[in-house]
CSV table of C-alpha atoms in Angstrom, one decimal:
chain,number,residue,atom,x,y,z
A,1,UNK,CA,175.0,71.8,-25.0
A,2,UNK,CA,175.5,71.1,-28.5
A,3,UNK,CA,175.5,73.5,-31.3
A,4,UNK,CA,177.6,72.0,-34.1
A,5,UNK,CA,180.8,73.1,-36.0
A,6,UNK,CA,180.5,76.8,-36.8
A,7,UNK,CA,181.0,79.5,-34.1
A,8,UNK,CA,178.4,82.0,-35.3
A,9,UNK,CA,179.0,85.5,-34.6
A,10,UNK,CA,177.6,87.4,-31.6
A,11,UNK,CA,176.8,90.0,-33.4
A,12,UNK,CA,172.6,90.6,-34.7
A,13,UNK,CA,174.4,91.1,-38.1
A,14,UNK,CA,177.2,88.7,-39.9
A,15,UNK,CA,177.6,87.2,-42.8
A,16,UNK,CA,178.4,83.7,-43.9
A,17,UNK,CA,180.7,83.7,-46.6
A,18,UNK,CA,181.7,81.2,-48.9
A,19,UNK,CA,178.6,79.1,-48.9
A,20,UNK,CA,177.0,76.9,-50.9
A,21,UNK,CA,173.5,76.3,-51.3
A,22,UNK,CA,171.0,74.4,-53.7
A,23,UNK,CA,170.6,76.9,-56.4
A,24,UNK,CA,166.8,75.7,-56.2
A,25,UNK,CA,165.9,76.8,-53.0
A,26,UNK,CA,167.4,80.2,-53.2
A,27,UNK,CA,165.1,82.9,-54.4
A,28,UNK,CA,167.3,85.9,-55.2
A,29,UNK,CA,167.3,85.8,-59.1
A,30,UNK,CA,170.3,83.7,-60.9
A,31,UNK,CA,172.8,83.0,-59.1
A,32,UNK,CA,175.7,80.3,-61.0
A,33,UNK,CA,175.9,77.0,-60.0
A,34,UNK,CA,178.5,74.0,-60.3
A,35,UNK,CA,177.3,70.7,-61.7
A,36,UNK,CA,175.5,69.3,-58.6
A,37,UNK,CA,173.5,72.4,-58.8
A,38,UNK,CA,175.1,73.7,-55.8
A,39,UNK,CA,175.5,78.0,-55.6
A,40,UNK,CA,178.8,79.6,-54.0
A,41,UNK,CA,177.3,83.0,-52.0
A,42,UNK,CA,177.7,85.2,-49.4
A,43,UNK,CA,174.6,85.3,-47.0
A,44,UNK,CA,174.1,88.1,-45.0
A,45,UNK,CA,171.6,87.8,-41.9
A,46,UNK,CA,170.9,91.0,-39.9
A,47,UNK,CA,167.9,90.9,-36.8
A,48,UNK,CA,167.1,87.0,-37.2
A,49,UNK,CA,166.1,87.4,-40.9
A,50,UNK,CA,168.5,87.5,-44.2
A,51,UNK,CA,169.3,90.5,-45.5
A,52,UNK,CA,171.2,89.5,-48.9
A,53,UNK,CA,172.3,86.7,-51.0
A,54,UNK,CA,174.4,87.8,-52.7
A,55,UNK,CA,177.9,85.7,-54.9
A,56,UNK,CA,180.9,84.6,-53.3
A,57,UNK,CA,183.1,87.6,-52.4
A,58,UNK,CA,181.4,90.7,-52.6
A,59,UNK,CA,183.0,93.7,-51.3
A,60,UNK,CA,179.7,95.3,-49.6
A,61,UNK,CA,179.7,92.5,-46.8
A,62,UNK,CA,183.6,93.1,-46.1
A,63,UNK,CA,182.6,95.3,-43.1
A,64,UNK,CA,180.4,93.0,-41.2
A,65,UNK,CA,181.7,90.0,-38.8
A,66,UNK,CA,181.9,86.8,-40.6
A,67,UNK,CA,182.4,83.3,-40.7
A,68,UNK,CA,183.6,81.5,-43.0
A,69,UNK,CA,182.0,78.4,-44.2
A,70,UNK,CA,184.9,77.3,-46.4
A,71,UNK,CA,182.1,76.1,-49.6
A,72,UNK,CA,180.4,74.0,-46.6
A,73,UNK,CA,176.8,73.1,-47.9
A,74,UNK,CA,174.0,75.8,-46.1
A,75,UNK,CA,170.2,74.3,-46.9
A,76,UNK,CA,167.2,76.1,-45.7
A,77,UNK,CA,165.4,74.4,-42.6
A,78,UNK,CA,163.5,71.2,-43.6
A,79,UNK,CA,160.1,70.0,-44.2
A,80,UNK,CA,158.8,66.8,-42.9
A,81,UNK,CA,155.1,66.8,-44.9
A,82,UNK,CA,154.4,62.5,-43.6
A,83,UNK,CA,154.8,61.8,-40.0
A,84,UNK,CA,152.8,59.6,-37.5
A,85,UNK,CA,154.3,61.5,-34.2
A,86,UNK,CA,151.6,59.8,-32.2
A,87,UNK,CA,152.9,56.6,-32.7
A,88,UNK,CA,156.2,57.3,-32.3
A,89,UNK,CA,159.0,55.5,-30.0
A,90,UNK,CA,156.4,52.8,-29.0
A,91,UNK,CA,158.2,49.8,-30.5
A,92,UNK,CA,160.2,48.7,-27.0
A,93,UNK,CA,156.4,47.9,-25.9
A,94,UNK,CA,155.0,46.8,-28.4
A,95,UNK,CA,157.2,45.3,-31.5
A,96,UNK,CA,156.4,44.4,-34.5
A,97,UNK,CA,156.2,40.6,-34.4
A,98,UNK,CA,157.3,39.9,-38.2
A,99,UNK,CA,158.2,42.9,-39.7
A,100,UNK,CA,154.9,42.5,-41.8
A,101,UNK,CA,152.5,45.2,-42.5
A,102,UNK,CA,149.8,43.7,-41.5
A,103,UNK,CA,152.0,42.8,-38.0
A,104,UNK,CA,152.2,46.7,-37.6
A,105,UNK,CA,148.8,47.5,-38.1
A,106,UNK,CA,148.2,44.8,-35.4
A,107,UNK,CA,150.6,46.1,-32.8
A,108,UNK,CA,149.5,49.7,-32.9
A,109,UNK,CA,145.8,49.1,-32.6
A,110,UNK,CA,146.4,47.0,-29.4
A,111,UNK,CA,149.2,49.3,-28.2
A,112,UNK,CA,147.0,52.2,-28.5
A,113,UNK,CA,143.7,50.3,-27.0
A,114,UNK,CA,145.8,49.7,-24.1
A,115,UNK,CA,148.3,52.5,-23.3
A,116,UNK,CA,147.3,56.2,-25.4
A,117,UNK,CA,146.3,58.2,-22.9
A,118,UNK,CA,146.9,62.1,-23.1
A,119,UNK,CA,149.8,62.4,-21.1
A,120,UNK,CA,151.1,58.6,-23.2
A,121,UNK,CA,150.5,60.8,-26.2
A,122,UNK,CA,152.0,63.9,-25.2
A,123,UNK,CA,155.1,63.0,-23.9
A,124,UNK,CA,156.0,60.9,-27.3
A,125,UNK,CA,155.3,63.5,-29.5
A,126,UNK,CA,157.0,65.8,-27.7
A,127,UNK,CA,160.1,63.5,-27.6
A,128,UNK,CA,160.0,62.8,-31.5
A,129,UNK,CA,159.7,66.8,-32.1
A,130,UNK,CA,162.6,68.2,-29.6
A,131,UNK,CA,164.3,65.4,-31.8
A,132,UNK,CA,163.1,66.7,-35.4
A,133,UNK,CA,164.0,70.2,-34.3
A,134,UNK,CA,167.5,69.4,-32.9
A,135,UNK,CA,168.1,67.9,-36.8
A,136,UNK,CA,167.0,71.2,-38.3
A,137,UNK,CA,163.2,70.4,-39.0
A,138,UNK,CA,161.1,73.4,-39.8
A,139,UNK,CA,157.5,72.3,-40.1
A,140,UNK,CA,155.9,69.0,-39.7
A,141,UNK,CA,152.5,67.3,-40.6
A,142,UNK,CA,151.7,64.4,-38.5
A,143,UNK,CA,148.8,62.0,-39.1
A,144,UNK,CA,146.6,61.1,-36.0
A,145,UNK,CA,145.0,57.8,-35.5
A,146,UNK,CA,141.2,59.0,-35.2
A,147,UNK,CA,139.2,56.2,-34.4
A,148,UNK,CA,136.4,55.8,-31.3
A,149,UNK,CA,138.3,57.3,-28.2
A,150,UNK,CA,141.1,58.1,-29.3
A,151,UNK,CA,139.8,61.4,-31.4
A,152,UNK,CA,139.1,62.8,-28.2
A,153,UNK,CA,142.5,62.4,-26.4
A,154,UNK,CA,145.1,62.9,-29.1
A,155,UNK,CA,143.5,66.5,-31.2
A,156,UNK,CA,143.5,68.1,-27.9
A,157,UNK,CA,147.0,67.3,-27.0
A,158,UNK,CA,147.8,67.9,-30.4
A,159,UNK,CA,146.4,71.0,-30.7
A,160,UNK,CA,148.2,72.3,-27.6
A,161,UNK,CA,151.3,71.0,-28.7
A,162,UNK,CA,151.0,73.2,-32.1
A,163,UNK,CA,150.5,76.1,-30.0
A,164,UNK,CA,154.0,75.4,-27.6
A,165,UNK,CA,155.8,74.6,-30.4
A,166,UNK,CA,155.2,77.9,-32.3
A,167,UNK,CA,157.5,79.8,-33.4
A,168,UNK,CA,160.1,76.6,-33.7
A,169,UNK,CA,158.3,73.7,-35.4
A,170,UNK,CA,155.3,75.1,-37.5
A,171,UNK,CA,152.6,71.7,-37.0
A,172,UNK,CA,149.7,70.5,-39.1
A,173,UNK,CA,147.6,67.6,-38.6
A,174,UNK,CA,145.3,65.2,-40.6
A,175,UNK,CA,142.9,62.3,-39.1
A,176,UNK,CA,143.9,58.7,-39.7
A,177,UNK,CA,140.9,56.2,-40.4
A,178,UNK,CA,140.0,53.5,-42.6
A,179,UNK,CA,138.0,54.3,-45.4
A,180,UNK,CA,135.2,52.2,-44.6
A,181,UNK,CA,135.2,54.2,-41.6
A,182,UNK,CA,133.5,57.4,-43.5
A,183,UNK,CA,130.4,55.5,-43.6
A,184,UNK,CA,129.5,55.9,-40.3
A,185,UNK,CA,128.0,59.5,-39.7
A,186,UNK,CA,128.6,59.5,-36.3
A,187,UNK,CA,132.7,59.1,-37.1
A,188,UNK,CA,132.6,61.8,-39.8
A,189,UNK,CA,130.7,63.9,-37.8
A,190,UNK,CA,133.2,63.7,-34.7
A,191,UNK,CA,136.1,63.7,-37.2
A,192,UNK,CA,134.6,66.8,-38.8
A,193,UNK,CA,134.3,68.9,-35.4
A,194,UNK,CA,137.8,67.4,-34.3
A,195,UNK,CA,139.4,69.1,-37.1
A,196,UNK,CA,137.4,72.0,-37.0
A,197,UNK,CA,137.8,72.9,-33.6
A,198,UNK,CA,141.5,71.7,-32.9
A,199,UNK,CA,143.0,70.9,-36.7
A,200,UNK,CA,144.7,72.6,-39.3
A,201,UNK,CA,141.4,72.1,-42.0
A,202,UNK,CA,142.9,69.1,-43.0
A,203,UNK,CA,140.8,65.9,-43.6
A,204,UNK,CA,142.2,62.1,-44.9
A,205,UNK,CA,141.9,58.5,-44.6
A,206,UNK,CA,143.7,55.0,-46.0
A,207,UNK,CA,142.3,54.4,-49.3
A,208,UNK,CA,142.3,50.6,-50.6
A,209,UNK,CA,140.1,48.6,-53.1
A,210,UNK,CA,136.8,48.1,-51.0
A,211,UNK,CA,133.2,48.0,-52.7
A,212,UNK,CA,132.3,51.4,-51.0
A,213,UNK,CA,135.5,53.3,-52.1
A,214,UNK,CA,134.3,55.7,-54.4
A,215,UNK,CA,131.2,56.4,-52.7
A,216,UNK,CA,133.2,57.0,-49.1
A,217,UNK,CA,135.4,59.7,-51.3
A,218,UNK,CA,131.8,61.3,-52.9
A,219,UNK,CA,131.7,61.9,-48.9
A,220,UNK,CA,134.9,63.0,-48.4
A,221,UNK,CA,135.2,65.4,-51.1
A,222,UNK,CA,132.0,66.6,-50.3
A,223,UNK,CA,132.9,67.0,-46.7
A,224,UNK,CA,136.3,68.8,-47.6
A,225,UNK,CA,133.9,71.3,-49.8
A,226,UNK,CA,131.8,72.4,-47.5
A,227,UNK,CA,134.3,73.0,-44.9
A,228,UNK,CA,137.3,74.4,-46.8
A,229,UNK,CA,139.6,70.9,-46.1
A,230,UNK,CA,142.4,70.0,-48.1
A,231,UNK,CA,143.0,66.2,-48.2
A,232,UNK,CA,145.5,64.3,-47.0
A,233,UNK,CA,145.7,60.4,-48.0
A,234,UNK,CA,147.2,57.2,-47.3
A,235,UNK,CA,147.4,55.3,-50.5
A,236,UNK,CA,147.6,51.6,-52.0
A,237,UNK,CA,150.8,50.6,-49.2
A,238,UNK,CA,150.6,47.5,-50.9
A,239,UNK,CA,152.6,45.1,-53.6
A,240,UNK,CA,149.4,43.9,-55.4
A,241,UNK,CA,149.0,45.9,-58.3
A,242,UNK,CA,145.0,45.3,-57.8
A,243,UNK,CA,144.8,48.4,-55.4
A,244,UNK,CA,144.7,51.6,-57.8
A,245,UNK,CA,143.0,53.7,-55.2
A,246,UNK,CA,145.2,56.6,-56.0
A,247,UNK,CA,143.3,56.4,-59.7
A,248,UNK,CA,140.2,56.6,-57.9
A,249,UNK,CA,141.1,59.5,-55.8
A,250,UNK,CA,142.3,61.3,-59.3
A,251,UNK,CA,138.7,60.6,-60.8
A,252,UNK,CA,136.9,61.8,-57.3
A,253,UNK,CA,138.9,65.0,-57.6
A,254,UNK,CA,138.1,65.6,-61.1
A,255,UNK,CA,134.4,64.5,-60.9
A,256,UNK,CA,133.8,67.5,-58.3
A,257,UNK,CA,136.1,69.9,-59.7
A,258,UNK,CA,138.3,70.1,-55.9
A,259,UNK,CA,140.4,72.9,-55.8
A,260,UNK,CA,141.8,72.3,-52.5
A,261,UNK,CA,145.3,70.9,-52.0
A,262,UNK,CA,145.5,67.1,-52.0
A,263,UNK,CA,148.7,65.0,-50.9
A,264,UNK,CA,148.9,60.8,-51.4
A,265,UNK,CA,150.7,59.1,-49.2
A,266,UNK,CA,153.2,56.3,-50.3
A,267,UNK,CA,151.5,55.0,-53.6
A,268,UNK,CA,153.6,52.1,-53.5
A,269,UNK,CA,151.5,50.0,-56.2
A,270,UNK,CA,152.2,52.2,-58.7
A,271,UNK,CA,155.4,51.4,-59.7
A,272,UNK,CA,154.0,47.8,-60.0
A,273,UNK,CA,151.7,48.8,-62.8
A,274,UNK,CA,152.2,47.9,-66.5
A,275,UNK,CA,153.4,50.9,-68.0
A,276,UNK,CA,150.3,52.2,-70.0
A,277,UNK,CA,148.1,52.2,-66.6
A,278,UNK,CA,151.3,53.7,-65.1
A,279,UNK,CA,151.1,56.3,-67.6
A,280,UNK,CA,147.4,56.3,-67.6
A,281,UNK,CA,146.7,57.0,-63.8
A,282,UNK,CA,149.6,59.7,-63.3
A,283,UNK,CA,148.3,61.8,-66.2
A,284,UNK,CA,145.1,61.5,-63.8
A,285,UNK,CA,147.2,62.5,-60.5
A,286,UNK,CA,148.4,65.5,-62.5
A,287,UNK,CA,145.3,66.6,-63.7
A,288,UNK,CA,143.8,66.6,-60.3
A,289,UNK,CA,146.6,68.6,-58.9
A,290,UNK,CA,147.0,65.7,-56.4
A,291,UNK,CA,150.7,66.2,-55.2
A,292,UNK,CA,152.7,62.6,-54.0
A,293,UNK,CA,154.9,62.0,-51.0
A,294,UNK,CA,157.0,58.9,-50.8
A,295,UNK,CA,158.4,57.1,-47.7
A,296,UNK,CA,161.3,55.5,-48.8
A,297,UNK,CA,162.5,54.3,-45.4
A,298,UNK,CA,159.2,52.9,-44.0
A,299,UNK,CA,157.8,51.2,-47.3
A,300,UNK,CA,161.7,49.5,-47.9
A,301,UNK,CA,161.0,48.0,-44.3
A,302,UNK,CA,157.7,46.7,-44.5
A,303,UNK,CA,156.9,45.9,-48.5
A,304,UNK,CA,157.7,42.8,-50.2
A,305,UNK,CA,159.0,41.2,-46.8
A,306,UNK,CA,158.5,37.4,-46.6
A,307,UNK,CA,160.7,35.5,-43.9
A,308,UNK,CA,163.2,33.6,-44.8
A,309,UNK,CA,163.3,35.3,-48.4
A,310,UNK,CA,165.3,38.6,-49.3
A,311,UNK,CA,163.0,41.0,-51.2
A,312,UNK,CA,163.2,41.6,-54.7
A,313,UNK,CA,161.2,45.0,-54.3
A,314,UNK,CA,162.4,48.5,-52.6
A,315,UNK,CA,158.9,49.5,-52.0
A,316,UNK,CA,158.7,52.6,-53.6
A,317,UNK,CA,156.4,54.8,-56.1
A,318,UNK,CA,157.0,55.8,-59.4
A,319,UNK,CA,158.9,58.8,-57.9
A,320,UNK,CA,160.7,59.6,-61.0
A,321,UNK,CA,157.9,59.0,-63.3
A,322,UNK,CA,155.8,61.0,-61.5
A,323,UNK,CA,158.0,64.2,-61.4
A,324,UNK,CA,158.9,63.5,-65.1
A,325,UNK,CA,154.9,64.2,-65.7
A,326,UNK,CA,154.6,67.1,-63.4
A,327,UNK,CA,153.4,65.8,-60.4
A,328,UNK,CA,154.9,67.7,-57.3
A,329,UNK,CA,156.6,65.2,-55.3
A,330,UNK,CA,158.2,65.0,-51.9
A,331,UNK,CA,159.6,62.3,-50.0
A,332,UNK,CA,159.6,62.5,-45.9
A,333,UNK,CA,159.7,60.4,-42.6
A,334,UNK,CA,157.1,58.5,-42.0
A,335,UNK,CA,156.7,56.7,-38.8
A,336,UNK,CA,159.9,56.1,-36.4
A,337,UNK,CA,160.6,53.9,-33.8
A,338,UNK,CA,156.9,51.6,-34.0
A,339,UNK,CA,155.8,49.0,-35.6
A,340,UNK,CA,155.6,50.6,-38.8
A,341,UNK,CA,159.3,51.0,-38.8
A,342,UNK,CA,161.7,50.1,-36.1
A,343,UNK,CA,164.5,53.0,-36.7
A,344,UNK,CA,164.5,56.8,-37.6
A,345,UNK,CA,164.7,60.0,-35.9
A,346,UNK,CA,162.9,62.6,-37.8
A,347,UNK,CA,166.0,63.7,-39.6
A,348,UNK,CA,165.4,65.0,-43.2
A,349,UNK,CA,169.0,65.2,-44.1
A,350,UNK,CA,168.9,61.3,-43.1
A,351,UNK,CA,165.8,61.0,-45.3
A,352,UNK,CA,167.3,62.6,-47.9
A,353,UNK,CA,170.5,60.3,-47.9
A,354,UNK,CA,169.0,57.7,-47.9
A,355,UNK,CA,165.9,58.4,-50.3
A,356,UNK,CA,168.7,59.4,-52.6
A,357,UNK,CA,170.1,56.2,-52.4
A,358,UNK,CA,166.5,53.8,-52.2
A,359,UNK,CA,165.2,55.8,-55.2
A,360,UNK,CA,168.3,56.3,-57.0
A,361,UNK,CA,168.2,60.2,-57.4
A,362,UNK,CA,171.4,60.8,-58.1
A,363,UNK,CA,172.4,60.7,-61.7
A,364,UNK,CA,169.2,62.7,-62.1
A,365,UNK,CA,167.6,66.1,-61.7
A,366,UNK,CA,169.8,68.2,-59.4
A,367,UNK,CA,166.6,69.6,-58.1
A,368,UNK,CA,165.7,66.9,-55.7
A,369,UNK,CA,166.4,68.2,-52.5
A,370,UNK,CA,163.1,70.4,-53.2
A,371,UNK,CA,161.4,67.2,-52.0
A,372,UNK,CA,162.5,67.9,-48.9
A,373,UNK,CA,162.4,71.7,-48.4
A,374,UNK,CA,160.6,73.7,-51.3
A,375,UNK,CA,157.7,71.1,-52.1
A,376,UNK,CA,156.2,70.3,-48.8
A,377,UNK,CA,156.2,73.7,-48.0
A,378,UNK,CA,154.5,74.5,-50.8
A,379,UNK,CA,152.1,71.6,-49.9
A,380,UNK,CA,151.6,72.7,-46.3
A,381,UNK,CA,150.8,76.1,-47.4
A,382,UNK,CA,154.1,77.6,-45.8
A,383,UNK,CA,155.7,80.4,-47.7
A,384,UNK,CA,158.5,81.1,-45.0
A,385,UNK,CA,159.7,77.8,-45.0
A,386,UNK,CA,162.2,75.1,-47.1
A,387,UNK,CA,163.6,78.1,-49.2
A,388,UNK,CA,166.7,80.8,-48.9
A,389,UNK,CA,164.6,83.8,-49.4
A,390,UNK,CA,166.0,87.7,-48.7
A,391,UNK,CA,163.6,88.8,-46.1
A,392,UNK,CA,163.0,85.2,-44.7
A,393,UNK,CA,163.8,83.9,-41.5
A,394,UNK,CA,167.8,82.9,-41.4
A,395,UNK,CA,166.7,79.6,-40.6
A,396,UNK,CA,169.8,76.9,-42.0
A,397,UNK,CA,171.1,73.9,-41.4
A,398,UNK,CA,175.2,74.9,-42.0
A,399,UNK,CA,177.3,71.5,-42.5
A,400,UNK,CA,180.8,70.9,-43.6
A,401,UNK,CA,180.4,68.8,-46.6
A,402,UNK,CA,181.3,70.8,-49.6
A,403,UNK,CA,179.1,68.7,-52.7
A,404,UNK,CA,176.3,65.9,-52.2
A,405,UNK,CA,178.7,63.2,-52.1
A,406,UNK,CA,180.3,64.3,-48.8
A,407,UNK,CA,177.2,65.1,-47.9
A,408,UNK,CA,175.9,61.8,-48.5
A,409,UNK,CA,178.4,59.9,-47.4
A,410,UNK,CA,178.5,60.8,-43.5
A,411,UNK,CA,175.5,61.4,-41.2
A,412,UNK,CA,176.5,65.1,-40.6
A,413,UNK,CA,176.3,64.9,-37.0
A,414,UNK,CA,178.6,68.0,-36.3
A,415,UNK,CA,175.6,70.2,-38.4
A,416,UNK,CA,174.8,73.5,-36.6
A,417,UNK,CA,171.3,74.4,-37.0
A,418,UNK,CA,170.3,78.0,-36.7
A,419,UNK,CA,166.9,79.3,-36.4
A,420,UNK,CA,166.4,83.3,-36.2
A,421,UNK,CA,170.3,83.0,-37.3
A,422,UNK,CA,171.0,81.9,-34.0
A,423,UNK,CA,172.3,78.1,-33.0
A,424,UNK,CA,170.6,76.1,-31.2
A,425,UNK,CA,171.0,73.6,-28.7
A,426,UNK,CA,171.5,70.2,-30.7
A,427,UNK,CA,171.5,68.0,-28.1
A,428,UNK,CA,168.8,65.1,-28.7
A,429,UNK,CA,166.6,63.9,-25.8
A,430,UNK,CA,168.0,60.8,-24.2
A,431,UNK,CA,165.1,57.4,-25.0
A,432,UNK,CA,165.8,56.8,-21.1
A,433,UNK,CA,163.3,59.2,-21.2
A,434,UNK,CA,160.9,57.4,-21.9
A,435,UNK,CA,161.5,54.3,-19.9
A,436,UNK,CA,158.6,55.1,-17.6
A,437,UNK,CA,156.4,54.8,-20.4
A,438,UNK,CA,157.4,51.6,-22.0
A,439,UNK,CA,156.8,50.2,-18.4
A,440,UNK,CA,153.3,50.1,-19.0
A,441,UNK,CA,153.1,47.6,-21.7
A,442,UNK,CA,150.5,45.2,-21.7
């Protein structure tokens, strides 16, 4: 059993003194902080929940057990808003076979012809959220691939996964389809009842420059009206600056006046725009409300990769530019361990490092750890989750590095995780688990 550094008291009440914590995800009026935002505080959790955050050293907490976190950074349990859980760990059967996009999207479709059933399903989504939980994940949306068959073996395993998992990973999850899919009424109307009866009211699809675009998102919205859907998208994953889907997203929103929530999925075009249709089309995203979630890891693996050639391009949105404007952004997994991209573990502190260091967020707002905590929550409708809240859940991730560099600089792999202010087992499932599985490739 792992639990990580800090022996937490046994007692139902203790405090953690000498903390600090992103003054932007604490929610207990002002509270100072040093120059990398970071708050020095005293939290005090009594039955599971905190009771007080109050400064560094105050004398009401003296009579309480403690433990002294020596300025150790505390963050909130994370939020991982852009995950594909169902096609997770699937790359020892079926690779990528050059790294390429369009080699990813040709792996998945014949690993999942051949080898999704249920229990195929289950067990790899299972695996990928014992391992986002043992990181210190607090909610998770996954995409599901939602095409023929497949709708009707992976929502029901979903949906009783959400249920298990209650109460230590909060799920959502939103269909995965082509856009020239929603033409077909028989798809929409089985993609319609899938998320009704086992979803979270969420509807999407991957958006890109066909003749039928707008007319498939007049469905869409209309479809996410009638039903009280918010709308979940995969957008432009592309270098050719051609696909501006994401504007066409913004116009469908405003044309029907949506007032549901809307997220855009990596938007990777965008920051290949000349700067007055930059300018132009996230004026548009901010009008709509439309919120954007990069994937720095997965779009650095698959965009601008030619063999033989190193890239000249990280992939990314116009992350900065977008925030700059008002836009609430987030950044988050993506897919891990398939063709998509070959590594990961769901690990938001992971994603954080290194979206820092793909994006270049440091020497920046010291607010950009909300992409990974306060944002997507907000996003996923979650009011409990991503902040430091007196009342909330004592739900933290404790580590030992005392500023973002140390942070940074070293995996944190001795982290203890607490949920209901009590550590949990860390230990991370072993991929031997899955052996059986990846015997079936075909």
């Amino acid at each position: 059993m792992t639990t990580g550094f800090a022996a937490i008291p046994a007692s139902g009440s203790y405090v953690l003194r000498n903390a600090r914590a992103p003054a932007c995800l604490i929610e207990a009026g002002s509270l100072a902080s040093d120059r990398d935002g970071l708050a020095l505080l005293d939290i005090a959790v009594e039955d599971g929940g905190i009771a007080s955050l109050l400064p560094a050293g105050t004398p009401a907490l003296d009579a309480l057990p403690s433990l002294d976190l020596d300025g150790g950074i505390a963050l909130p349990r994370l939020v991982d808003v852009h995950t594909h859980l169902d096609k997770g760990h699937i790359w020892p059967r079926r690779p990528n076979p050059d790294g390429s996009f369009m080699g990813a999207l040709s792996a998945v479709a014949a690993d999942r012809e051949a080898n999704w059933s249920a229990g195929d399903v289950r067990a790899r989504m299972e695996f990928g959220l014992r391992c986002a939980y043992a990181h210190g994940t607090a909610a998770i949306r996954t995409h599901l691939d939602s095409l023929g068959k497949q709708i009707g073996i992976s929502w029901p395993v979903y949906a009783e996964l959400r249920a298990e998992w209650a109460g230590r990973i909060a799920l959502q999850a939103s269909p995965l389809f082509g856009i020239d899919a929603v033409a077909d009424p028989a798809h929409m109307r089985a993609i319609t009842q899938a998320v009704t009866t086992h979803g979270d009211r969420l509807l999407g699809a991957v958006t890109y420059m066909v003749p039928e675009l707008d007319a498939a998102l007049d469905t869409l919205f209309r479809t996410a009206i009638e039903n009280g859907f918010d709308l979940d998208f995969h957008v432009d994953e592309t270098n050719d600056p051609s696909a501006r889907s994401l504007e066409h997203i913004a116009d469908a929103a405003l044309r029907h006046r949506f007032r549901g929530r809307i997220l855009a999925g990596h938007c990777c075009s965008l920051s290949l725009q000349p700067p007055p249709d930059e300018a132009r089309i996230i004026a548009k995203v901010r009008d709509a409300g439309i919120a954007v979630v990069s994937l720095p890891m997965c779009n650095m693996y698959l965009q601008d990769r030619q063999r033989g050639r190193t890239p000249r391009w990280r992939g990314v949105t116009a992350l900065h530019e977008l925030k700059a404007a008002g836009v609430p952004v987030t950044i988050a997994s993506d897919n891990t361990r398939d063709p998509f991209y070959a590594y990961g573990d769901l690990d938001l502190v992971e994603i954080l490092r290194e979206g820092t260091r793909i994006l270049q967020l440091d020497h920046s707002d010291r607010d950009w750890v909300r992409a990974i905590a306060t944002t997507p929550a907000d996003i996923m409708g979650l009011s409990n989750a991503g902040r430091l809240a007196v009342g909330g859940p004592a739900d933290l991730v404790l580590t030992r590095a005392r500023d973002w560099t140390e942070l940074f600089a070293r995996p944190q792999a001795d982290r203890t995780v607490l949920v209901n202010g009590r550590a949990i087992d860390r230990t991370l499932p072993d991929y031997r688990e899955l052996d059986h599985l990846m015997a079936s490739a075909t």
